[in-house]
């Protein structure tokens, strides 16, 4: 594309009038969940008996009989048709990261020459999508393509446009999970059981523990016109080349700055639609990098929060286009400026309203608080490599370890107050912790914890797993990832830690020890054990890398090797014991992750090669010819000595272009060779390793020279929109 055309595109796109969102006077409380089949709507559209049964299914996980399912389907259909729905779909989360759906109309023959709208319990509860094109990691070969999707009543159905969307799990005919939701629900159940049992040491009336998740979604917006002229953005979601803009985020003037009008319009529109779909949007702001923004809802139960995040991501992409933008969810769309993550704020709470990761007023509350914090640290300590595996991907690998994102080593920051409390607890001996007082034969004297631990000042942005007052914030999750992957690991690991904790406490109690004393004893042991994961310092520093290795933490940085943690003995043991994933399912998951990893790099490398040879080199050559031409002409006009002086700069440019161009051409060939060799490998893991070790580094090497050429070649000729053009929405 010529530069003139490039600027036409820019001009056109930038001059586009913002789409006005009707300045509505309706309050969010009035339109919230308008398109969701909430309990309120169930009450209205279902017979009383059916409503009661459904509540039991949702709250207590009892099974649904077909008769009830039929009645529920009938009520849902009536409600959905009033909103204009004509179709329904099972909506699931295959291991490809996005969501999948296949729409079926409500219509059926009435056998009198006409049609009727029908929707049965059977269609609601279970469907059999042709599953052969979804990744299964070898669990389900194509000739036995059967997989089925089954309704998850815990996540309410909703209507988008003309379709009733039914959240479902997706499993193979032989029962193995082929999605994220099935194991996530099992992990949530495991942590519920383990945490309920431990909570009962402190509060007898606890019946259930809920896992809560509040994600913060970061994203970039770019102008649609510019996006369309960048084949790399279009095909891979990131720019594979592009020199830094002279101004980017050095001035820190974007973060929390005022939101550009066009973007504000987009946000309003997006939030309205999200609220109507029951996503409790709360916070919006500019992020650190230019054109980077964030949306965060109020936290919800983890299963629902994950569904809402998946829904929001697809909504963002659609609404962005309406406003002349493209929404980039890639973790690192632009080099040299911040990437995008999805911080996952996670905590446990009882059905009686107690935040288990939050301090309380009494010594008992505080011992409970410390127990849950320490056992969470135990989980993170034991499975740091697996947690890293749950968030690593070809795209997130560009973000991790860079100086603005979580480091590639999992550690936990607790803040000064909590660190001091743990230290004191570890050092003080038993006799000082307990004293006899009043009626209670035993009272605890653990250090007082101020209720205002929830202060925002005590923060460490370099920590991937930070305690923030009454929850942990897992910051390493990537912007476009399904956060279920991380939540499956975290909840299962904490379930395991709490189960182990309880077993050890019970053993002491059986041996005659007082329960509280036994708890304190085990907590103190665990504070010592998990110490290596606790780190208050600068996670970006080189000293930390060395220190972490000394502490025995997982310091691996190669994505395919990190992924191996899915099938490490401790992972297999944990997942099978907690009944979340079988060994076969884990091996399948690993294979899918490896394949996804190298395929992404494969696509990037192909597009990169094409851009080098068909876009960059021809333009560089054309500009070089112009310079050569100029040198000749100058020579014709001026005496030799003057000509030489006048052409010195151009001669140097000609030489630089030659050097960069020959490097690019030579290495583009090497890139193709590296791909060819990698593609020949049979084993998926070996292939992923080869792509990581040999293909990806070549692209980095070549990019350096392309970015240099961008600075040299006439701006008029340069074929791709530049960072400075893409990154500043006006
Ligand atoms: P910050 O950017 O300061 O980390 P945000 O306000 O952007 O904070 O996001 C914090 C997220 O954490 C929100 O989604 C919020 O609902 C969620 N959150 C708050 N308390 C809890 C909790 N106890 N458990 C889980 N998530 C929580
Ligand atoms: Mg945040």
XYZ file of C-alpha atoms and ligand atoms in Angstrom:
758
model
C 0.000 0.000 0.000
C 1.369 3.397 -0.878
C 1.732 5.890 1.867
C -0.867 8.141 0.246
C -3.348 5.330 0.501
C -2.188 4.654 4.026
C -3.003 8.178 5.044
C -6.289 8.096 3.240
C -7.178 5.164 5.426
C -5.988 6.961 8.529
C -7.817 10.120 7.638
C -10.977 8.291 6.796
C -10.949 6.265 9.908
C -10.090 9.121 12.206
C -12.637 11.460 10.736
C -15.351 8.885 11.298
C -17.941 10.447 13.527
C -18.317 8.663 16.829
C -21.405 6.568 17.015
C -23.637 8.250 19.500
C -24.996 6.052 22.184
C -28.452 7.228 23.148
C -28.094 9.264 26.277
C -30.410 7.076 28.224
C -31.904 8.002 31.511
C -32.559 4.386 32.418
C -30.559 3.196 35.362
C -28.380 0.078 35.210
C -30.498 -1.426 37.979
C -33.435 -1.224 35.558
C -31.853 -2.936 32.567
C -29.386 -5.228 34.358
C -29.854 -8.852 33.235
C -32.658 -7.885 30.868
C -31.621 -10.752 28.574
C -30.887 -13.313 31.294
C -33.226 -15.995 32.585
C -32.714 -15.030 36.220
C -34.487 -16.498 39.242
C -36.946 -13.662 39.064
C -37.850 -14.671 35.541
C -37.929 -18.340 36.478
C -40.442 -17.441 39.140
C -42.553 -15.695 36.538
C -42.298 -18.225 33.718
C -42.151 -21.562 35.553
C -44.820 -23.332 37.593
C -44.127 -22.990 41.333
C -43.166 -26.644 41.764
C -40.764 -26.515 38.846
C -39.231 -23.285 40.134
C -38.554 -24.887 43.505
C -37.002 -27.926 41.899
C -34.759 -25.715 39.721
C -33.554 -23.788 42.771
C -32.629 -27.097 44.358
C -30.727 -28.112 41.228
C -28.840 -24.812 41.129
C -28.116 -24.503 44.848
C -27.518 -28.092 45.813
C -26.526 -29.760 42.555
C -29.390 -32.285 42.658
C -30.133 -33.993 39.341
C -32.799 -32.807 37.009
C -35.521 -35.247 35.907
C -36.820 -35.103 32.343
C -40.276 -33.954 33.341
C -38.877 -30.919 35.128
C -36.489 -30.277 32.240
C -39.440 -30.220 29.820
C -41.300 -27.732 31.978
C -38.205 -25.536 32.327
C -37.620 -25.624 28.556
C -41.203 -24.566 27.912
C -40.916 -21.578 30.250
C -37.566 -20.580 28.787
C -38.923 -20.764 25.257
C -41.851 -18.492 26.087
C -39.541 -15.958 27.731
C -36.947 -16.106 24.928
C -39.551 -15.766 22.173
C -40.937 -12.646 23.823
C -37.440 -11.189 23.356
C -37.467 -12.183 19.685
C -35.499 -15.432 19.908
C -36.051 -17.938 17.131
C -33.061 -20.206 17.758
C -31.195 -21.842 20.583
C -27.651 -23.039 20.965
C -25.523 -24.915 23.427
C -22.684 -22.542 24.226
C -19.448 -24.179 25.321
C -15.764 -23.533 25.841
C -13.653 -25.970 23.834
C -9.920 -26.103 24.402
C -9.319 -23.699 21.518
C -9.715 -20.774 23.972
C -12.829 -19.129 22.467
C -16.406 -20.311 22.684
C -18.387 -22.498 20.320
C -22.012 -22.586 19.317
C -24.293 -24.214 16.771
C -27.706 -22.690 16.346
C -30.904 -24.677 15.891
C -34.266 -23.106 15.137
C -37.205 -23.681 17.458
C -39.332 -24.636 14.428
C -40.769 -28.111 13.879
C -43.410 -29.509 11.502
C -46.896 -29.385 12.898
C -47.803 -32.181 10.431
C -50.721 -30.153 9.153
C -48.665 -28.342 6.542
C -47.489 -25.645 8.947
C -44.848 -25.151 11.619
C -44.760 -24.778 15.379
C -42.115 -23.506 17.750
C -40.845 -26.220 20.003
C -38.130 -26.557 22.590
C -37.963 -29.697 24.691
C -36.218 -30.638 27.907
C -34.047 -33.030 25.941
C -32.788 -30.234 23.695
C -32.116 -28.085 26.723
C -30.251 -30.715 28.691
C -28.082 -32.453 26.135
C -26.969 -32.083 22.542
C -24.457 -33.812 20.326
C -22.467 -31.302 18.338
C -20.281 -32.846 15.656
C -17.180 -32.657 17.717
C -14.600 -33.853 15.248
C -13.180 -30.444 14.531
C -12.533 -29.501 18.141
C -9.203 -30.392 19.674
C -9.270 -33.442 21.908
C -5.595 -34.293 22.213
C -6.155 -37.743 20.804
C -8.959 -38.673 23.216
C -11.520 -38.774 20.489
C -10.342 -39.685 17.010
C -12.293 -38.316 14.088
C -13.969 -41.577 13.180
C -15.722 -41.616 16.511
C -16.521 -37.946 16.439
C -19.171 -38.088 19.080
C -18.972 -35.628 21.870
C -21.844 -34.173 23.763
C -22.679 -30.936 25.454
C -24.669 -30.923 28.675
C -26.458 -28.012 30.293
C -24.878 -26.303 33.296
C -27.872 -25.068 35.298
C -25.517 -23.106 37.590
C -24.962 -20.568 34.822
C -28.217 -18.970 33.641
C -29.263 -19.032 29.978
C -29.397 -15.741 28.086
C -30.528 -14.294 24.789
C -28.242 -12.671 22.217
C -29.937 -11.275 19.110
C -32.294 -14.059 18.029
C -30.666 -16.895 19.948
C -31.217 -18.501 23.320
C -27.719 -19.295 24.611
C -27.368 -22.268 26.945
C -24.056 -22.595 28.851
C -22.893 -26.197 28.685
C -20.018 -28.523 29.437
C -18.514 -30.395 26.503
C -17.433 -33.998 26.975
C -16.467 -36.968 24.862
C -18.791 -39.890 24.536
C -16.581 -41.825 26.886
C -16.907 -39.097 29.509
C -13.591 -37.230 29.259
C -13.711 -33.455 29.453
C -13.046 -31.688 26.141
C -13.539 -28.209 27.528
C -12.703 -25.880 30.405
C -16.048 -25.833 32.167
C -16.279 -29.510 33.127
C -13.016 -29.618 35.104
C -13.628 -26.116 36.457
C -16.878 -27.247 38.025
C -15.106 -30.236 39.538
C -12.325 -28.036 40.899
C -14.876 -25.693 42.452
C -16.583 -28.660 44.056
C -13.285 -29.985 45.379
C -12.346 -26.672 46.963
C -15.855 -26.312 48.363
C -15.627 -29.679 50.121
C -12.112 -29.182 51.451
C -12.676 -25.581 52.552
C -16.026 -26.346 54.169
C -14.399 -29.059 56.254
C -11.643 -26.714 57.432
C -14.081 -23.822 58.018
C -16.025 -26.017 60.406
C -13.090 -26.030 62.815
C -13.929 -22.394 63.314
C -17.623 -22.014 62.543
C -19.961 -24.965 63.015
C -22.761 -23.633 60.819
C -20.838 -23.479 57.516
C -22.367 -25.738 54.871
C -20.757 -24.504 51.693
C -17.753 -22.523 50.540
C -17.927 -20.522 47.347
C -14.939 -19.760 45.157
C -15.100 -16.144 43.947
C -13.405 -14.557 40.977
C -13.161 -10.922 39.952
C -11.240 -10.544 36.691
C -9.884 -7.311 35.255
C -9.871 -7.384 31.473
C -7.230 -5.313 29.703
C -7.435 -4.613 25.977
C -6.228 -2.370 23.177
C -8.306 -0.557 20.613
C -7.014 0.275 17.153
C -8.714 2.004 14.327
C -10.429 -0.486 12.060
C -9.050 1.133 8.873
C -5.461 0.805 10.071
C -6.012 -2.683 11.387
C -7.211 -3.817 7.977
C -3.928 -2.795 6.353
C -1.724 -4.764 8.750
C -1.770 -8.419 7.638
C 0.078 -9.384 10.821
C -2.536 -7.837 13.122
C -5.299 -9.291 11.032
C -3.960 -12.841 11.064
C -2.060 -13.107 14.345
C -3.507 -10.400 16.571
C -0.139 -8.697 17.034
C 2.297 -6.558 15.103
C 5.230 -8.724 14.045
C 7.261 -5.636 13.190
C 7.151 -1.915 13.854
C 9.553 0.561 15.392
C 8.777 2.237 18.716
C 6.864 5.438 18.479
C 8.944 8.443 19.612
C 6.317 9.005 22.249
C 4.694 6.028 23.836
C 4.195 5.518 27.532
C 7.281 7.307 28.910
C 5.258 10.196 30.255
C 2.796 7.957 32.097
C 0.119 10.269 30.801
C -2.328 7.666 29.574
C -2.881 5.704 32.791
C -6.074 6.874 34.453
C -6.066 9.809 32.018
C -9.258 11.133 30.521
C -10.857 8.683 28.122
C -10.948 9.838 24.455
C -14.487 10.579 23.304
C -14.662 7.863 20.654
C -13.471 5.336 23.204
C -15.868 6.591 25.851
C -18.735 6.018 23.411
C -17.517 2.490 22.802
C -17.251 1.805 26.528
C -20.741 3.082 27.241
C -22.204 0.966 24.491
C -20.246 -2.106 25.604
C -21.165 -1.719 29.257
C -24.821 -1.284 28.503
C -24.848 -4.494 26.467
C -22.798 -6.343 29.063
C -25.050 -5.210 31.902
C -28.097 -6.317 29.936
C -26.465 -9.744 29.728
C -25.985 -9.814 33.480
C -22.263 -8.969 33.570
C -21.886 -6.661 36.597
C -19.498 -4.095 35.023
C -18.103 -1.708 37.566
C -14.773 -0.171 36.636
C -13.391 1.329 33.426
C -10.178 3.208 32.903
C -7.252 3.923 30.634
C -4.346 1.551 31.140
C -0.624 2.301 31.088
C 0.032 1.997 27.345
C -1.477 4.345 24.779
C -4.771 2.941 23.434
C -4.904 0.430 26.277
C -7.940 0.186 28.535
C -9.469 -1.977 31.226
C -12.894 -3.182 32.221
C -13.585 -4.896 35.550
C -16.865 -6.205 36.897
C -17.824 -6.907 40.494
C -16.582 -10.344 41.454
C -18.868 -13.358 41.156
C -18.875 -17.073 41.806
C -15.977 -18.462 39.745
C -17.960 -20.586 37.262
C -20.267 -17.701 36.426
C -17.413 -15.192 36.375
C -15.587 -17.317 33.782
C -18.693 -17.524 31.574
C -19.144 -13.797 31.873
C -15.552 -13.153 30.897
C -15.875 -15.344 27.791
C -19.069 -13.553 26.897
C -17.555 -10.136 27.471
C -14.561 -10.874 25.247
C -16.778 -11.741 22.298
C -19.023 -8.781 23.016
C -16.019 -6.435 23.068
C -14.946 -7.532 19.624
C -18.412 -7.042 18.176
C -19.145 -3.688 19.769
C -15.691 -2.385 18.823
C -16.400 -2.914 15.133
C -19.602 -0.954 15.385
C -17.500 1.986 16.570
C -14.878 1.674 13.840
C -12.381 -0.045 16.133
C -10.820 -3.439 16.429
C -10.435 -4.746 19.919
C -7.097 -6.478 20.467
C -7.033 -9.041 23.244
C -3.595 -10.385 22.337
C -1.216 -10.246 25.301
C 1.423 -8.275 23.417
C 0.076 -6.578 20.298
C 2.862 -3.970 20.284
C 6.497 -4.420 21.254
C 8.078 -1.881 23.573
C 4.930 -0.942 25.468
C 2.883 -2.779 28.069
C 1.026 -5.923 27.169
C -2.442 -6.909 28.326
C -3.283 -9.248 31.145
C -6.348 -10.390 32.955
C -5.724 -10.097 36.671
C -7.737 -12.750 38.460
C -8.802 -11.699 41.970
C -9.648 -14.877 43.818
C -10.941 -15.729 47.250
C -13.123 -18.145 49.181
C -16.254 -17.222 51.120
C -18.663 -19.268 53.225
C -22.410 -19.497 52.711
C -22.643 -17.691 56.053
C -20.962 -14.627 54.576
C -17.425 -14.972 55.893
C -14.555 -14.002 53.587
C -12.101 -16.761 54.401
C -9.116 -14.802 53.076
C -10.047 -11.693 55.030
C -9.028 -10.906 58.623
C -11.709 -10.674 61.285
C -12.311 -9.232 64.699
C -11.627 -12.119 67.049
C -8.530 -14.242 67.550
C -10.529 -17.153 66.163
C -11.312 -15.228 62.984
C -7.687 -14.348 62.670
C -6.488 -17.894 63.063
C -8.966 -18.908 60.367
C -7.667 -16.070 58.188
C -4.060 -17.126 58.635
C -4.945 -20.768 58.030
C -6.517 -19.992 54.666
C -3.756 -17.617 53.596
C -1.015 -20.069 54.561
C -2.711 -23.059 52.928
C -3.168 -21.023 49.741
C 0.554 -20.299 49.845
C 1.200 -24.008 50.365
C -0.814 -24.717 47.214
C 1.061 -22.106 45.204
C 4.393 -23.311 46.565
C 3.759 -26.941 45.758
C 2.372 -26.273 42.277
C 4.189 -23.131 41.130
C 5.269 -24.795 37.880
C 1.759 -26.018 37.152
C 0.276 -22.589 37.861
C 2.722 -21.173 35.365
C 1.701 -23.867 32.878
C -1.923 -22.813 33.331
C -1.212 -19.296 32.099
C 1.535 -19.796 29.514
C 0.771 -19.611 25.796
C 2.553 -18.518 22.642
C 1.085 -15.040 23.066
C 1.364 -14.647 26.846
C 5.008 -15.731 26.611
C 5.743 -12.306 25.050
C 4.248 -10.578 28.046
C 5.660 -12.587 30.920
C 9.086 -11.766 32.121
C 9.102 -8.427 30.407
C 9.659 -5.525 32.750
C 6.064 -4.435 32.881
C 4.343 -7.743 33.406
C 4.484 -10.455 36.016
C 7.849 -12.190 36.032
C 8.103 -15.744 34.745
C 8.650 -17.004 38.291
C 5.622 -17.560 40.487
C 5.981 -16.042 43.953
C 3.644 -14.400 46.408
C 3.697 -10.936 47.914
C 1.929 -10.484 51.254
C 2.701 -6.941 52.315
C 4.487 -5.846 55.463
C 1.708 -6.312 57.995
C 0.860 -9.855 57.045
C 4.516 -10.826 56.595
C 5.201 -9.577 60.125
C 2.296 -11.565 61.517
C 3.538 -14.761 59.890
C 7.061 -14.149 61.138
C 5.827 -13.566 64.647
C 3.678 -16.655 64.566
C 6.615 -18.692 63.376
C 8.967 -17.359 66.051
C 6.745 -17.185 69.111
C 6.616 -20.400 71.041
C 3.390 -22.191 71.851
C 3.198 -21.192 75.484
C 3.083 -17.525 74.540
C 0.340 -18.050 72.009
C -2.138 -19.632 74.347
C -3.287 -18.572 77.745
C -5.956 -19.667 80.136
C -8.596 -17.082 80.650
C -12.113 -16.832 82.079
C -14.672 -19.438 81.154
C -12.938 -20.461 77.990
C -10.329 -22.922 78.993
C -8.123 -21.750 76.221
C -7.837 -18.503 74.428
C -5.630 -17.638 71.568
C -3.165 -14.848 71.700
C -2.133 -14.630 68.134
C -0.921 -11.247 67.010
C -3.691 -8.767 66.383
C -4.352 -8.100 62.738
C -5.686 -4.684 61.953
C -8.934 -4.820 60.036
C -7.551 -2.304 57.661
C -5.297 -4.725 55.923
C -7.317 -3.833 52.888
C -5.259 -0.800 52.141
C -4.208 -0.110 48.650
C -0.877 1.436 49.423
C 0.869 -1.781 50.318
C 1.140 -3.090 46.779
C 3.811 -4.705 44.718
C 3.131 -4.615 41.007
C 6.010 -6.962 40.275
C 4.431 -9.896 42.081
C 2.495 -12.464 40.051
C 0.400 -13.660 43.009
C -0.210 -10.858 45.462
C -2.307 -10.715 48.594
C -4.558 -7.649 48.413
C -6.416 -7.413 51.703
C -9.066 -10.117 51.483
C -8.113 -11.966 48.309
C -5.189 -12.967 46.143
C -4.612 -11.375 42.776
C -3.169 -13.754 40.189
C -1.678 -11.316 37.734
C 0.024 -13.624 35.288
C -3.145 -14.654 33.437
C -3.147 -13.472 29.819
C -5.706 -11.061 28.383
C -7.174 -13.428 25.804
C -6.950 -16.608 27.862
C -9.898 -18.460 29.241
C -9.245 -17.777 32.917
C -10.770 -21.160 33.723
C -7.373 -22.751 32.985
C -5.797 -20.845 35.874
C -8.854 -21.255 38.091
C -8.892 -25.039 37.600
C -5.323 -25.294 38.849
C -5.639 -22.774 41.674
C -8.861 -24.162 43.133
C -7.683 -27.767 42.867
C -4.311 -26.978 44.411
C -5.950 -25.151 47.324
C -8.411 -28.037 47.730
C -5.460 -30.399 47.985
C -3.594 -28.183 50.469
C -6.665 -27.844 52.691
C -7.314 -31.594 52.533
C -3.735 -32.299 53.594
C -3.996 -29.678 56.302
C -7.144 -31.222 57.734
C -5.696 -34.725 57.695
C -2.706 -33.584 59.736
C -4.788 -31.566 62.199
C -7.206 -34.466 62.703
C -4.366 -36.813 63.389
C -3.086 -34.581 66.189
C -6.589 -34.202 67.585
C -7.073 -37.962 67.545
C -3.864 -38.166 69.504
C -5.470 -35.985 72.169
C -4.355 -32.503 71.227
C -6.725 -29.544 71.478
C -8.059 -28.617 68.014
C -6.924 -25.000 68.097
C -3.492 -26.010 69.312
C -3.284 -28.581 66.549
C -4.274 -25.977 63.948
C -1.648 -23.542 65.181
C 0.982 -26.256 65.193
C 0.306 -27.270 61.592
C -0.026 -23.657 60.411
C 3.360 -22.896 61.934
C 4.907 -25.894 60.242
C 3.431 -24.782 56.933
C 4.580 -21.188 57.303
C 8.101 -22.598 57.412
C 7.563 -25.047 54.569
C 6.157 -22.575 52.059
C 8.582 -19.791 52.879
C 10.406 -20.006 49.534
C 7.275 -18.869 47.656
C 6.958 -15.733 49.785
C 8.810 -12.817 48.202
C 8.397 -9.149 48.988
C 11.124 -7.745 46.756
C 11.374 -6.668 43.143
C 10.204 -9.538 40.932
C 11.828 -7.952 37.878
C 15.356 -7.932 39.233
C 18.086 -10.287 38.078
C 18.988 -11.047 41.689
C 15.502 -12.490 42.163
C 16.036 -14.891 39.269
C 19.138 -16.235 40.983
C 17.563 -16.203 44.417
C 14.432 -18.016 43.148
C 16.577 -20.731 41.588
C 18.418 -21.136 44.900
C 15.058 -21.450 46.643
C 14.114 -24.278 44.294
C 11.279 -22.420 42.582
C 10.384 -23.089 38.973
C 12.479 -20.684 36.900
C 11.897 -22.285 33.497
C 11.136 -19.771 30.744
C 10.566 -21.993 27.702
C 6.813 -22.320 27.147
C 6.794 -25.963 25.951
C 8.892 -27.018 28.939
C 6.641 -25.063 31.308
C 3.649 -26.875 29.820
C 5.206 -30.230 30.787
C 4.125 -29.458 34.342
C 0.635 -30.631 33.380
C 1.859 -34.209 33.528
C 4.414 -33.991 36.327
C 3.896 -36.669 39.003
C 2.686 -34.092 41.543
C 0.138 -32.668 39.078
C -1.230 -36.079 38.123
C -1.421 -37.041 41.780
C -3.243 -33.857 42.718
C -5.757 -33.844 39.865
C -6.652 -37.504 40.191
C -6.875 -37.432 43.968
C -9.114 -34.354 43.882
C -11.131 -35.997 41.062
C -10.770 -33.062 38.707
C -8.868 -34.500 35.725
C -7.639 -38.013 34.953
C -4.148 -38.737 33.716
C -5.522 -39.356 30.206
C -7.280 -35.985 30.271
C -4.113 -34.253 31.447
C -2.027 -35.829 28.705
C -4.641 -34.796 26.152
C -4.677 -31.242 27.492
C -0.905 -31.045 27.285
C -0.948 -32.239 23.688
C -3.541 -29.618 22.746
C -1.502 -26.906 24.452
C 1.666 -27.984 22.616
C -0.113 -28.072 19.259
C -1.779 -24.706 19.837
C 1.573 -23.287 20.851
C 3.489 -24.244 17.741
C 0.613 -23.583 15.354
C 0.443 -19.989 16.513
C 4.157 -19.513 15.900
C 3.869 -21.374 12.605
C 1.209 -18.939 11.382
C 3.240 -15.973 12.593
C 6.352 -17.234 10.849
C 4.521 -17.701 7.566
C 3.044 -14.216 7.613
C 6.331 -12.796 8.772
C 8.185 -14.407 5.846
C 5.612 -13.064 3.436
C 5.843 -9.550 4.864
C 9.633 -9.624 4.651
C 9.875 -10.755 1.075
C 6.790 -9.169 -0.482
C 6.365 -5.959 1.470
C 9.535 -4.850 3.169
C 12.347 -5.872 0.810
C 10.712 -4.538 -2.397
C 10.015 -1.187 -0.751
C 13.506 -0.940 0.691
C 14.936 -1.770 -2.711
C 12.777 0.831 -4.418
C 13.896 3.514 -2.008
C 17.491 2.434 -2.374
C 17.214 2.749 -6.173
C 15.890 6.272 -5.755
C 18.889 7.111 -3.627
C 21.292 5.559 -6.124
C 19.626 7.527 -8.864
C 20.069 10.693 -6.886
C 23.752 9.983 -6.296
C 24.272 9.566 -10.055
C 22.449 12.770 -10.853
C 24.354 14.769 -8.267
C 27.554 13.498 -9.845
C 26.417 14.709 -13.255
C 25.732 18.217 -12.037
C 28.502 18.937 -9.535
C 32.265 18.693 -9.628
C 33.457 15.397 -8.187
C 34.589 16.691 -4.795
C 31.333 18.574 -4.154
C 29.279 15.648 -5.408
C 31.011 13.318 -3.003
C 30.311 15.629 -0.096
C 26.687 16.075 -1.061
C 26.093 12.371 -1.502
C 27.869 11.176 1.602
C 24.644 10.742 3.574
C 22.819 8.984 0.758
C 25.735 6.670 0.160
C 25.682 5.688 3.794
C 21.929 5.045 3.611
C 22.384 2.961 0.472
C 24.889 0.851 2.296
C 22.737 0.486 5.404
C 19.745 -0.564 3.320
C 21.894 -3.158 1.577
C 23.114 -4.546 4.874
C 19.687 -4.742 6.483
C 18.095 -6.127 3.339
C 20.632 -8.863 2.873
C 20.291 -9.871 6.503
C 16.516 -10.035 6.156
C 16.657 -12.043 2.934
C 19.239 -14.459 4.248
C 17.458 -15.011 7.557
C 14.000 -15.232 6.001
C 15.354 -18.254 4.173
C 16.714 -19.637 7.428
C 13.294 -19.101 8.957
C 11.668 -21.193 6.250
C 14.279 -23.911 6.734
C 13.749 -23.925 10.491
C 10.023 -24.310 9.974
C 10.552 -27.106 7.489
C 12.754 -29.027 9.899
C 10.342 -28.497 12.795
C 7.355 -29.577 10.715
C 9.010 -32.894 9.953
C 9.071 -33.858 13.639
C 6.374 -36.373 14.503
C 6.028 -35.725 18.198
C 3.885 -32.683 19.051
C 5.973 -31.779 22.088
C 9.210 -31.983 20.099
C 7.623 -29.759 17.479
C 6.630 -27.189 20.085
C 10.164 -27.219 21.462
C 11.642 -26.796 17.983
C 9.352 -23.854 17.236
C 10.341 -22.277 20.528
C 14.062 -22.880 20.174
C 14.646 -22.373 16.464
C 11.746 -20.586 14.726
C 10.678 -17.874 17.192
C 14.200 -16.486 17.858
C 14.802 -15.994 14.115
C 11.780 -13.724 13.873
C 13.185 -11.558 16.664
C 16.532 -11.308 14.892
C 14.969 -10.320 11.577
C 12.549 -7.890 13.160
C 15.414 -5.792 14.460
C 16.564 -5.119 10.886
C 13.075 -4.406 9.592
C 12.510 -1.884 12.355
C 15.802 -0.217 11.425
C 14.684 -0.022 7.795
C 11.450 1.598 8.922
C 13.526 4.482 10.269
C 15.485 4.836 7.033
C 12.989 4.300 4.229
C 10.922 7.218 2.944
C 7.750 7.436 5.013
C 5.748 7.831 1.795
C 6.799 4.381 0.665
C 6.573 2.408 3.901
C 3.888 -0.231 3.391
C 2.527 -0.657 6.929
C 0.868 1.765 9.345
C 3.389 2.716 11.991
C 3.096 2.525 15.769
C 2.694 6.268 16.099
C -0.243 6.137 13.693
C -1.948 3.185 15.304
C -1.434 4.009 18.946
C -2.997 7.392 19.413
C -6.724 7.434 18.947
C -7.940 10.928 18.434
P -7.236 -3.038 41.161
O -7.033 -2.538 39.753
O -6.900 -2.055 42.195
O -6.608 -4.359 41.377
P -10.013 -3.261 40.449
O -11.055 -2.454 41.128
O -9.645 -2.914 39.052
O -8.774 -3.270 41.412
O -10.451 -4.771 40.445
C -10.544 -5.503 41.564
C -11.357 -6.741 41.258
O -11.311 -7.580 42.407
C -12.833 -6.465 40.996
O -13.319 -7.346 40.025
C -13.446 -6.782 42.345
O -14.807 -7.107 42.289
C -12.619 -7.977 42.738
N -12.722 -8.335 44.169
C -12.900 -7.532 45.224
N -12.995 -8.259 46.361
C -12.871 -9.561 46.021
C -12.895 -10.789 46.720
N -13.042 -10.851 48.022
N -12.739 -11.917 46.005
C -12.579 -11.893 44.687
N -12.546 -10.772 43.976
C -12.693 -9.610 44.612
Mg -5.942 -4.089 38.621
